[in-house]
mmCIF file of C-alpha atoms in Angstrom:
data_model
loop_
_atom_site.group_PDB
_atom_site.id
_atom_site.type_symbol
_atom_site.label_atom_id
_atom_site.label_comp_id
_atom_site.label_asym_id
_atom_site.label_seq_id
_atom_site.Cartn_x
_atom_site.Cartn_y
_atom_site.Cartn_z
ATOM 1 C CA UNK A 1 102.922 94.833 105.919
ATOM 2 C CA UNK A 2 106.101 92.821 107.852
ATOM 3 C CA UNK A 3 107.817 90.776 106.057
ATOM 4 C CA UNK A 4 106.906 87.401 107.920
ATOM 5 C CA UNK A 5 103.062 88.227 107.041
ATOM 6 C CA UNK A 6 103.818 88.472 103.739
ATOM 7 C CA UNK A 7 105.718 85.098 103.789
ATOM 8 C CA UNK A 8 102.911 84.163 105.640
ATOM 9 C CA UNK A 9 100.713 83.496 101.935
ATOM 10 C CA UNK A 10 102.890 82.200 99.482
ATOM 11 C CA UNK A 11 102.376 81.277 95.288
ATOM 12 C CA UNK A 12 103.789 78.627 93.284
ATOM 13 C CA UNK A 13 102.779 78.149 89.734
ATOM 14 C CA UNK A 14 103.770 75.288 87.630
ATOM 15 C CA UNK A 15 101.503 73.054 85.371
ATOM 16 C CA UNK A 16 99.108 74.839 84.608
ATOM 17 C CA UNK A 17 98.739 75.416 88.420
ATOM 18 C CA UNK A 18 98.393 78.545 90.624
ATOM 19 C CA UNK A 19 98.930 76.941 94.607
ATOM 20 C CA UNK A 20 98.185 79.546 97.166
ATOM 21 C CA UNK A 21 99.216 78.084 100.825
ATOM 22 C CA UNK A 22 98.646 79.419 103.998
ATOM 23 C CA UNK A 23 101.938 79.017 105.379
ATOM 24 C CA UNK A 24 101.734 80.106 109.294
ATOM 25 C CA UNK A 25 101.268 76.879 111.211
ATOM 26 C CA UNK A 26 102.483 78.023 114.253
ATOM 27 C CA UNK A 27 99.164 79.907 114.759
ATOM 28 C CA UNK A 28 97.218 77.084 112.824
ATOM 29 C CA UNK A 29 96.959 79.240 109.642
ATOM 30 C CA UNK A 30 94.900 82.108 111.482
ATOM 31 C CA UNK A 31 94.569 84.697 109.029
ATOM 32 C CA UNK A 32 95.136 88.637 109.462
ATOM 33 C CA UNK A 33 93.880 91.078 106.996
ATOM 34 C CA UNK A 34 97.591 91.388 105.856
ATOM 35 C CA UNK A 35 97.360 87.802 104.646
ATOM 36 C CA UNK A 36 94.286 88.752 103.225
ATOM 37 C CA UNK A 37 95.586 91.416 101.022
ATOM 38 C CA UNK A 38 98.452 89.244 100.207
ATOM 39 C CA UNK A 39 95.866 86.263 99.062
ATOM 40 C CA UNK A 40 94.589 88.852 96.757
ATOM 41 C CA UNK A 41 97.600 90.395 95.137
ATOM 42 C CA UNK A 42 98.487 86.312 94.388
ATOM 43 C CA UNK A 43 94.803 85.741 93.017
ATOM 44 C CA UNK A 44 95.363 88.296 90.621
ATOM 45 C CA UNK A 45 99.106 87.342 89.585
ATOM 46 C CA UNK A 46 97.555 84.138 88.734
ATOM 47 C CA UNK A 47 94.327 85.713 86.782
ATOM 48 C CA UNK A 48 97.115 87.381 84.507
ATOM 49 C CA UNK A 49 99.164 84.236 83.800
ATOM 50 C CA UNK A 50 97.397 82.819 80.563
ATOM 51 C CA UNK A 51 99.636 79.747 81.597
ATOM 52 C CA UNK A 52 97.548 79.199 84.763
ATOM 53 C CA UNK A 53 94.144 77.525 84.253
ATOM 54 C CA UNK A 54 93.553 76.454 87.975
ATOM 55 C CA UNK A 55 94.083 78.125 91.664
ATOM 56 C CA UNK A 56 95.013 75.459 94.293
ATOM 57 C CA UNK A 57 93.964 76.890 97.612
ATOM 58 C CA UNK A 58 95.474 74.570 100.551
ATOM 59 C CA UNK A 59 97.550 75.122 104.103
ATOM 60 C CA UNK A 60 100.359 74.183 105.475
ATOM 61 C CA UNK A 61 100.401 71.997 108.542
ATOM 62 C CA UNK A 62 97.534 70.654 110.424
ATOM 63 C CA UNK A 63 95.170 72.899 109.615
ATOM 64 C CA UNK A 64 93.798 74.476 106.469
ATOM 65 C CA UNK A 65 92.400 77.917 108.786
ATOM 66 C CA UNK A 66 91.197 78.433 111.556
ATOM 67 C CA UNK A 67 89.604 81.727 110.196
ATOM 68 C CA UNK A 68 90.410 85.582 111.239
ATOM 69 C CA UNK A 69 93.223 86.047 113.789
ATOM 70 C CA UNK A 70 91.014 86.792 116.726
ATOM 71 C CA UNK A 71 93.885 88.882 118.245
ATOM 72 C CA UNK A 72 92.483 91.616 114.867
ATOM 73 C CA UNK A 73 88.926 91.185 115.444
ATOM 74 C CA UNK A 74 85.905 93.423 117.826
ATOM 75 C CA UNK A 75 87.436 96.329 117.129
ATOM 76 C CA UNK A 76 91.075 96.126 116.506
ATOM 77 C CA UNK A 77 90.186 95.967 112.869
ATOM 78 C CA UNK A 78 88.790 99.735 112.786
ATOM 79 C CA UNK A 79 91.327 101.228 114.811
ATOM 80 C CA UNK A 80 89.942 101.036 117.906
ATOM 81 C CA UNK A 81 92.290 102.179 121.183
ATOM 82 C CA UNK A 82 92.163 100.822 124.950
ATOM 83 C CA UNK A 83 93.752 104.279 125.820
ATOM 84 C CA UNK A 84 90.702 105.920 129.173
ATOM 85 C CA UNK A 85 88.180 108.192 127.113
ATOM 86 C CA UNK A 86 89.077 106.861 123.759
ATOM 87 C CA UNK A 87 85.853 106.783 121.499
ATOM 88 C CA UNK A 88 84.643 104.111 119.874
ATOM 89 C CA UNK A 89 85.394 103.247 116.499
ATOM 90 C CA UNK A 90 82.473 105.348 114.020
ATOM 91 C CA UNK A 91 80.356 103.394 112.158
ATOM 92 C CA UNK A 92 81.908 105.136 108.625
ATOM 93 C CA UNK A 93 84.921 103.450 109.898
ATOM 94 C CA UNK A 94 83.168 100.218 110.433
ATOM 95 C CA UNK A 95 81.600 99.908 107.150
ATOM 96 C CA UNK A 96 84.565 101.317 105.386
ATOM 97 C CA UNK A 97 86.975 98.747 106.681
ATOM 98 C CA UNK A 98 84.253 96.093 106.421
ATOM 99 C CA UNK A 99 83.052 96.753 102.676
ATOM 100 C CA UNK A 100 86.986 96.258 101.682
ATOM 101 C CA UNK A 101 87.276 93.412 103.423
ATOM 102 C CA UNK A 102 83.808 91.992 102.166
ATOM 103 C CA UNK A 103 84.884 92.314 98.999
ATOM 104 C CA UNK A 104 87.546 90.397 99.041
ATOM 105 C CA UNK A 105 85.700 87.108 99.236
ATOM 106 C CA UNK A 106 83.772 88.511 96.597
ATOM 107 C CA UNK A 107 87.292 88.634 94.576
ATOM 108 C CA UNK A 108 87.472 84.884 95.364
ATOM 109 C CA UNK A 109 83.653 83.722 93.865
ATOM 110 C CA UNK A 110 84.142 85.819 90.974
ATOM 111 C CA UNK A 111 87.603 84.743 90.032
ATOM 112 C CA UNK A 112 88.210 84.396 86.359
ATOM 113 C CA UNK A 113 90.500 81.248 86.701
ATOM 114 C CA UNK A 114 88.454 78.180 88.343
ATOM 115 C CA UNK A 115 89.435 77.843 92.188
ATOM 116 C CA UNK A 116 89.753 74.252 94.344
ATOM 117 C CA UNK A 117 90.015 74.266 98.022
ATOM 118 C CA UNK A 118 91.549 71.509 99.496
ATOM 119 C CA UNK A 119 90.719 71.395 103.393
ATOM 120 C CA UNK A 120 92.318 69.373 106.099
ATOM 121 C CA UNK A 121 92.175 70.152 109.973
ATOM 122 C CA UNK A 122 90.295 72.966 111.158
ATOM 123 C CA UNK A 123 88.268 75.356 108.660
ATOM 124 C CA UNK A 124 86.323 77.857 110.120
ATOM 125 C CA UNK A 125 84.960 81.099 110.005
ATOM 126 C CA UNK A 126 87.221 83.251 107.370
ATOM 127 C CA UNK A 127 88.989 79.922 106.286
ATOM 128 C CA UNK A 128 85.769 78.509 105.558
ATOM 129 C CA UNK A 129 84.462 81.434 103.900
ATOM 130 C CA UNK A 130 87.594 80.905 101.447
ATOM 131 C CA UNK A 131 86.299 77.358 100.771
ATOM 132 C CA UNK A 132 82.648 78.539 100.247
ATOM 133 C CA UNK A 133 83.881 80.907 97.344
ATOM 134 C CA UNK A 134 85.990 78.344 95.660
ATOM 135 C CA UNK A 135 84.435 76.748 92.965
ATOM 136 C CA UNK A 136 85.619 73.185 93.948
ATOM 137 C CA UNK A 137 86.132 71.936 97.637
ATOM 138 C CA UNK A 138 87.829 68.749 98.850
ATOM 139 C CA UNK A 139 87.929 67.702 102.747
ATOM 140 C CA UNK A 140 89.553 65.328 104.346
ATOM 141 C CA UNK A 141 87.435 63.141 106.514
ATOM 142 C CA UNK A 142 88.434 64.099 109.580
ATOM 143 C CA UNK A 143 88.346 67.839 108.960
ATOM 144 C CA UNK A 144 86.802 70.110 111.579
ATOM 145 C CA UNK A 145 84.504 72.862 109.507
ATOM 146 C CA UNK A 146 82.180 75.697 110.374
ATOM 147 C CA UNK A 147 81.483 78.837 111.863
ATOM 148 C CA UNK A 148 81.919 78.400 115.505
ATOM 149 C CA UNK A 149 82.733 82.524 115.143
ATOM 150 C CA UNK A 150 79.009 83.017 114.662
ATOM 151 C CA UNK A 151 78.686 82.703 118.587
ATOM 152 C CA UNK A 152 81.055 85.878 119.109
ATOM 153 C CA UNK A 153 78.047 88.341 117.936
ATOM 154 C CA UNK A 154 76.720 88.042 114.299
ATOM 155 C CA UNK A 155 74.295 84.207 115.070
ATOM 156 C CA UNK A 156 73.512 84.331 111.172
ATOM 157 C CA UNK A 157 74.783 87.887 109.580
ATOM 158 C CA UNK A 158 77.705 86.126 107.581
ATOM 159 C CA UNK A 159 79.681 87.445 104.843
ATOM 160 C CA UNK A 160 78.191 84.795 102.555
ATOM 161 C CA UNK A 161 74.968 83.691 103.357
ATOM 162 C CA UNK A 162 72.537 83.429 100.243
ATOM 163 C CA UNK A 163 76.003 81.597 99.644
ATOM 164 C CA UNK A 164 74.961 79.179 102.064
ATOM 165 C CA UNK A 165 71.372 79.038 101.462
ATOM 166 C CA UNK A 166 71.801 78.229 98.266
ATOM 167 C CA UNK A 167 73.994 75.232 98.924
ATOM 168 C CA UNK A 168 72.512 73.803 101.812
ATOM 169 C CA UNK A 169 68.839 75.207 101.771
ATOM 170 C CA UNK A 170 67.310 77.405 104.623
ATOM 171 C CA UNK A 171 66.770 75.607 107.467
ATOM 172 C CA UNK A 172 70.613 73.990 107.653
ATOM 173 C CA UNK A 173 72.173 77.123 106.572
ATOM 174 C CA UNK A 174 70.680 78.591 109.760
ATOM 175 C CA UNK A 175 71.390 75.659 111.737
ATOM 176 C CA UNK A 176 75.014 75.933 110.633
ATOM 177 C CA UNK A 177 75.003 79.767 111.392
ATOM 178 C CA UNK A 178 72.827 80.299 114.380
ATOM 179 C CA UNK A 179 74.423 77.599 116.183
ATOM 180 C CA UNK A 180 78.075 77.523 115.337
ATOM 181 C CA UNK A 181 77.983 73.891 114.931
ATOM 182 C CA UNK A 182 81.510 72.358 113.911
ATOM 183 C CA UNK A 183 81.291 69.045 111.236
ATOM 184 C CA UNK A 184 83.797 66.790 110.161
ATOM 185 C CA UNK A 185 84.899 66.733 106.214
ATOM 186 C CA UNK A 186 81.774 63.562 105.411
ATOM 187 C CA UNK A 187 78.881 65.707 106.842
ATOM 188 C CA UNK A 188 80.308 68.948 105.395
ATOM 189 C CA UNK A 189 79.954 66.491 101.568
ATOM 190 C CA UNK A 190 76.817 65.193 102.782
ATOM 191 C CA UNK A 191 75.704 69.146 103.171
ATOM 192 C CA UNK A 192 76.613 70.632 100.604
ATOM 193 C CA UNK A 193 79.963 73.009 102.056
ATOM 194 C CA UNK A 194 82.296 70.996 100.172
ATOM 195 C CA UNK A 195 82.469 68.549 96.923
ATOM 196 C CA UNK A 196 83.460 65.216 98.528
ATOM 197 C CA UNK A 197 85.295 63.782 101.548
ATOM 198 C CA UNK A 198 88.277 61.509 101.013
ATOM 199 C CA UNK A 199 91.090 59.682 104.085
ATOM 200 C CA UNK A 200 93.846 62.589 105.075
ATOM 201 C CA UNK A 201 96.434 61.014 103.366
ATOM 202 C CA UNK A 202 94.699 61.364 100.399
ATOM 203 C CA UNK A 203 93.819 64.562 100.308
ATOM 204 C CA UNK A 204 96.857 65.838 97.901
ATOM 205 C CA UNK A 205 96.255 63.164 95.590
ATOM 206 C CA UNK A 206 92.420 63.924 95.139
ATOM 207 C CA UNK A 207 93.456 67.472 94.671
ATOM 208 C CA UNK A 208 96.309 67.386 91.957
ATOM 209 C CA UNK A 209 93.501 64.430 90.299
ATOM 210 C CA UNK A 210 91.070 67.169 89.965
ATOM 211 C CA UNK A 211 92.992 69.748 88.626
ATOM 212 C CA UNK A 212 95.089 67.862 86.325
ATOM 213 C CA UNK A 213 91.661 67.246 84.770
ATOM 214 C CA UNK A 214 91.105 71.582 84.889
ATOM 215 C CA UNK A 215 94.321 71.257 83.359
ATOM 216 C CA UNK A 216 93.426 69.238 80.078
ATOM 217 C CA UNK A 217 90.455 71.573 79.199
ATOM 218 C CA UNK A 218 91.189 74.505 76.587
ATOM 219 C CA UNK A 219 91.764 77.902 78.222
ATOM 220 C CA UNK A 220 88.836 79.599 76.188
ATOM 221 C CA UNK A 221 85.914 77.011 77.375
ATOM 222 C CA UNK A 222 87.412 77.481 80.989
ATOM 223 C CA UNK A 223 87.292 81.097 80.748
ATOM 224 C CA UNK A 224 83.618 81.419 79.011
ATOM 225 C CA UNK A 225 82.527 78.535 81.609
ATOM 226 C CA UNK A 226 83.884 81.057 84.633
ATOM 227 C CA UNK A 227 81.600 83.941 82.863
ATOM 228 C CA UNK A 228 78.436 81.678 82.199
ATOM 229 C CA UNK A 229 78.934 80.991 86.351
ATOM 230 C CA UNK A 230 79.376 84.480 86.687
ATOM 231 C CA UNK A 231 76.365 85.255 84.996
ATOM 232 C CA UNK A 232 73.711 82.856 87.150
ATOM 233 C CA UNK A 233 75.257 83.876 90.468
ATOM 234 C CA UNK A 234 74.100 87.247 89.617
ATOM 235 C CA UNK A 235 70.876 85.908 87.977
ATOM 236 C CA UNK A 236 70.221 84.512 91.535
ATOM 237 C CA UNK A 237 71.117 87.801 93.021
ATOM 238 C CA UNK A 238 74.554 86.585 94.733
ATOM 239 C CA UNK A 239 76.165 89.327 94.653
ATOM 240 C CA UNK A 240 74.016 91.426 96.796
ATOM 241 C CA UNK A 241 74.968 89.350 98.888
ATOM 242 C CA UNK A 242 78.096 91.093 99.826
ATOM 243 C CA UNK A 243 76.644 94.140 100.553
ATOM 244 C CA UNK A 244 74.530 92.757 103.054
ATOM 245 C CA UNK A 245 77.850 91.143 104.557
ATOM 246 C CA UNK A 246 79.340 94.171 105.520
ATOM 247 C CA UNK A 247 76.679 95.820 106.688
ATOM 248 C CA UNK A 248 75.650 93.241 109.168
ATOM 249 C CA UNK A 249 79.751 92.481 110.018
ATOM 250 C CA UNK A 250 79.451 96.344 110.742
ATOM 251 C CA UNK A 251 76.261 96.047 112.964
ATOM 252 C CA UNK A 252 77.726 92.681 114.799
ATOM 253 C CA UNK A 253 80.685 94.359 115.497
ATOM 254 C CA UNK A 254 78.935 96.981 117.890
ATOM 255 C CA UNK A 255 76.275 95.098 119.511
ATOM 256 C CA UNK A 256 75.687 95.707 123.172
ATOM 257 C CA UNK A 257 76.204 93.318 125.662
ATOM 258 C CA UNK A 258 73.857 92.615 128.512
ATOM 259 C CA UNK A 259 74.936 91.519 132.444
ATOM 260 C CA UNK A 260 74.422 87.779 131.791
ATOM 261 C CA UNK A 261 75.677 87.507 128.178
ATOM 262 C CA UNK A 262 79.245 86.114 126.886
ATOM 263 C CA UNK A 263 81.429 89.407 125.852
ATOM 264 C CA UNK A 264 84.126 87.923 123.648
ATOM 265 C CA UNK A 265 86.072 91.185 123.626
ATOM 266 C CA UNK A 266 85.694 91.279 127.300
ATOM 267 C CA UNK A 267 87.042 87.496 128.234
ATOM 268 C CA UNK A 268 89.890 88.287 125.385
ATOM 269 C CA UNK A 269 91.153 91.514 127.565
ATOM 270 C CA UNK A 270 90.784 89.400 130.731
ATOM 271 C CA UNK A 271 92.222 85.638 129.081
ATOM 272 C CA UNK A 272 93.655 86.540 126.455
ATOM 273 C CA UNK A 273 92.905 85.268 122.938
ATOM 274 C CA UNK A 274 93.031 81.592 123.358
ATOM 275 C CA UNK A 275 91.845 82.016 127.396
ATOM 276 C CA UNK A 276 88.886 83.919 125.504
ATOM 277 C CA UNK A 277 87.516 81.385 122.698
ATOM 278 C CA UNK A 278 87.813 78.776 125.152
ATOM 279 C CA UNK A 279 85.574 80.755 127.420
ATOM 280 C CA UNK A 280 83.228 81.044 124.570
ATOM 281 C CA UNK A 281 82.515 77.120 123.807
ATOM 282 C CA UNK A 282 82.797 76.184 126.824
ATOM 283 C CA UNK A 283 79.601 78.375 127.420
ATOM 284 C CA UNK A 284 77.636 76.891 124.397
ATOM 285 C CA UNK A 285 78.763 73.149 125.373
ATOM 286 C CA UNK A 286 81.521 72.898 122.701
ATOM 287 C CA UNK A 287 85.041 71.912 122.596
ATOM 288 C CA UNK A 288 86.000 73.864 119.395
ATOM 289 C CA UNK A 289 87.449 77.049 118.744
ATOM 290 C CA UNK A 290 88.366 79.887 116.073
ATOM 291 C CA UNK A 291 87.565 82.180 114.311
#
């Protein structure tokens, strides 16, 4: 992993606080699957301090994420070379790569220490499956949040969706998936993706409110609260979930495209990345992007 992708995530405990920031602005807090493993090794650093009692998810800059890096997605993720006659990434190597992955936001729900999300800017796809595994969630108004990346291939298969069944009920969770709608921070309260909405510049303030509040509680009842969570996500049969993740992320991942269909891998060889997911909304009548 370089060194400016590992800078990339960074940890700060004090307080009783754990804050994990997504520090890479410059590409609106994209994330790459070094981030991600660098996001875990700090979720577990802060599981072993007895001294931490809440995780702080936030980013730096404008944006909280804007989900995967798309430059690391169809393909690059497994491997997969441009060179004439290469082969196709296998499907072991799909599902390998994609159960890992998978089960990193399955590291997230099931943390031991309770998690808030605090979401400005854009949160999409990966970035907004961050938020939907945190226990808490707090948006600012004008936040941008979805999963516009639906439209790319999967129209529903996401990594978390009895997640999203459960928390916004059938028919909007496939509204949200199949049509890669984008809401600001109020609707996302009013649906069920996050806790509450609250103005920009008081989106630090409603966080450190919250978990000063985490804070105060003894570590014990915090801890046996996590398991009792723990223990009716499985009732409901969450965790299944996650299997089902990677095996559709897998299957989306090698779909074939026909003549008159959008090929996001395609427009990103030919635009580029940012050429490319502009090319995408601007087929389904939208003006936002990400991944």
């Amino acid at each position: 992993m370089s060194e400016d992708l590992r800078d990339a995530v960074k940890y700060e405990a004090k307080d009783g606080r754990a804050y994990i920031t997504f520090c890479r602005d410059e590409k609106r807090n994209a994330l790459t699957y070094e981030m991600f493993d660098r996001l875990m090794e700090h979720i577990e650093r802060a599981e072993r301090d007895d001294d931490v009692r809440v995780i702080v998810f936030r980013g730096e800059g404008r944006d909280f994420s804007t989900g995967h890096d798309l430059g690391q997605v169809g393909g690059a993720e497994y491997g997969f070379s441009k060179e004439p006659g290469a082969r196709r990434p296998s499907q072991r190597a799909r599902l390998h790569f994609d159960k890992r992955h998978v089960e990193q936001f399955r590291q997230i729900l099931y943390c031991v220490k309770p998690t808030l999300s605090l979401v400005q800017g854009y949160c999409v796809g990966a970035g907004l499956y961050v938020v939907e595994a945190s226990d808490l969630a707090i948006a600012a108004e004008d936040a941008k949040i979805g999963h516009p990346e639906q439209k790319m291939g999967l129209a529903g298969a996401s990594y978390l969706t009895s997640w999203n069944i459960l928390a916004m009920g059938p028919k909007k969770a496939r509204e949200l998936l199949l049509l890669g709608d984008v809401v600001d921070g109020i609707e996302a309260a009013r649906m069920g993706l996050v806790n509450k909405a609250v103005p920009a510049d008081r989106l630090a303030e409603a966080g450190e409110e919250w978990a000063e509040r985490i804070v105060r509680l003894p570590r014990d009842a915090i801890a046996i609260g996590k398991a009792a969570n723990h223990l009716a996500l499985d009732s409901l049969g969450m965790t299944s979930q996650f299997v089902h993740g990677y095996v559709m992320h897998a299957l989306g991942t090698n779909i074939r495209y026909e003549s008159d269909e959008h090929n996001f891998m395609k427009e990103r060889r030919n635009k580029g990345v940012t050429g490319a997911a502009h090319s995408r909304e601007g087929r389904y009548g939208e003006e936002e992007s990400g991944k």
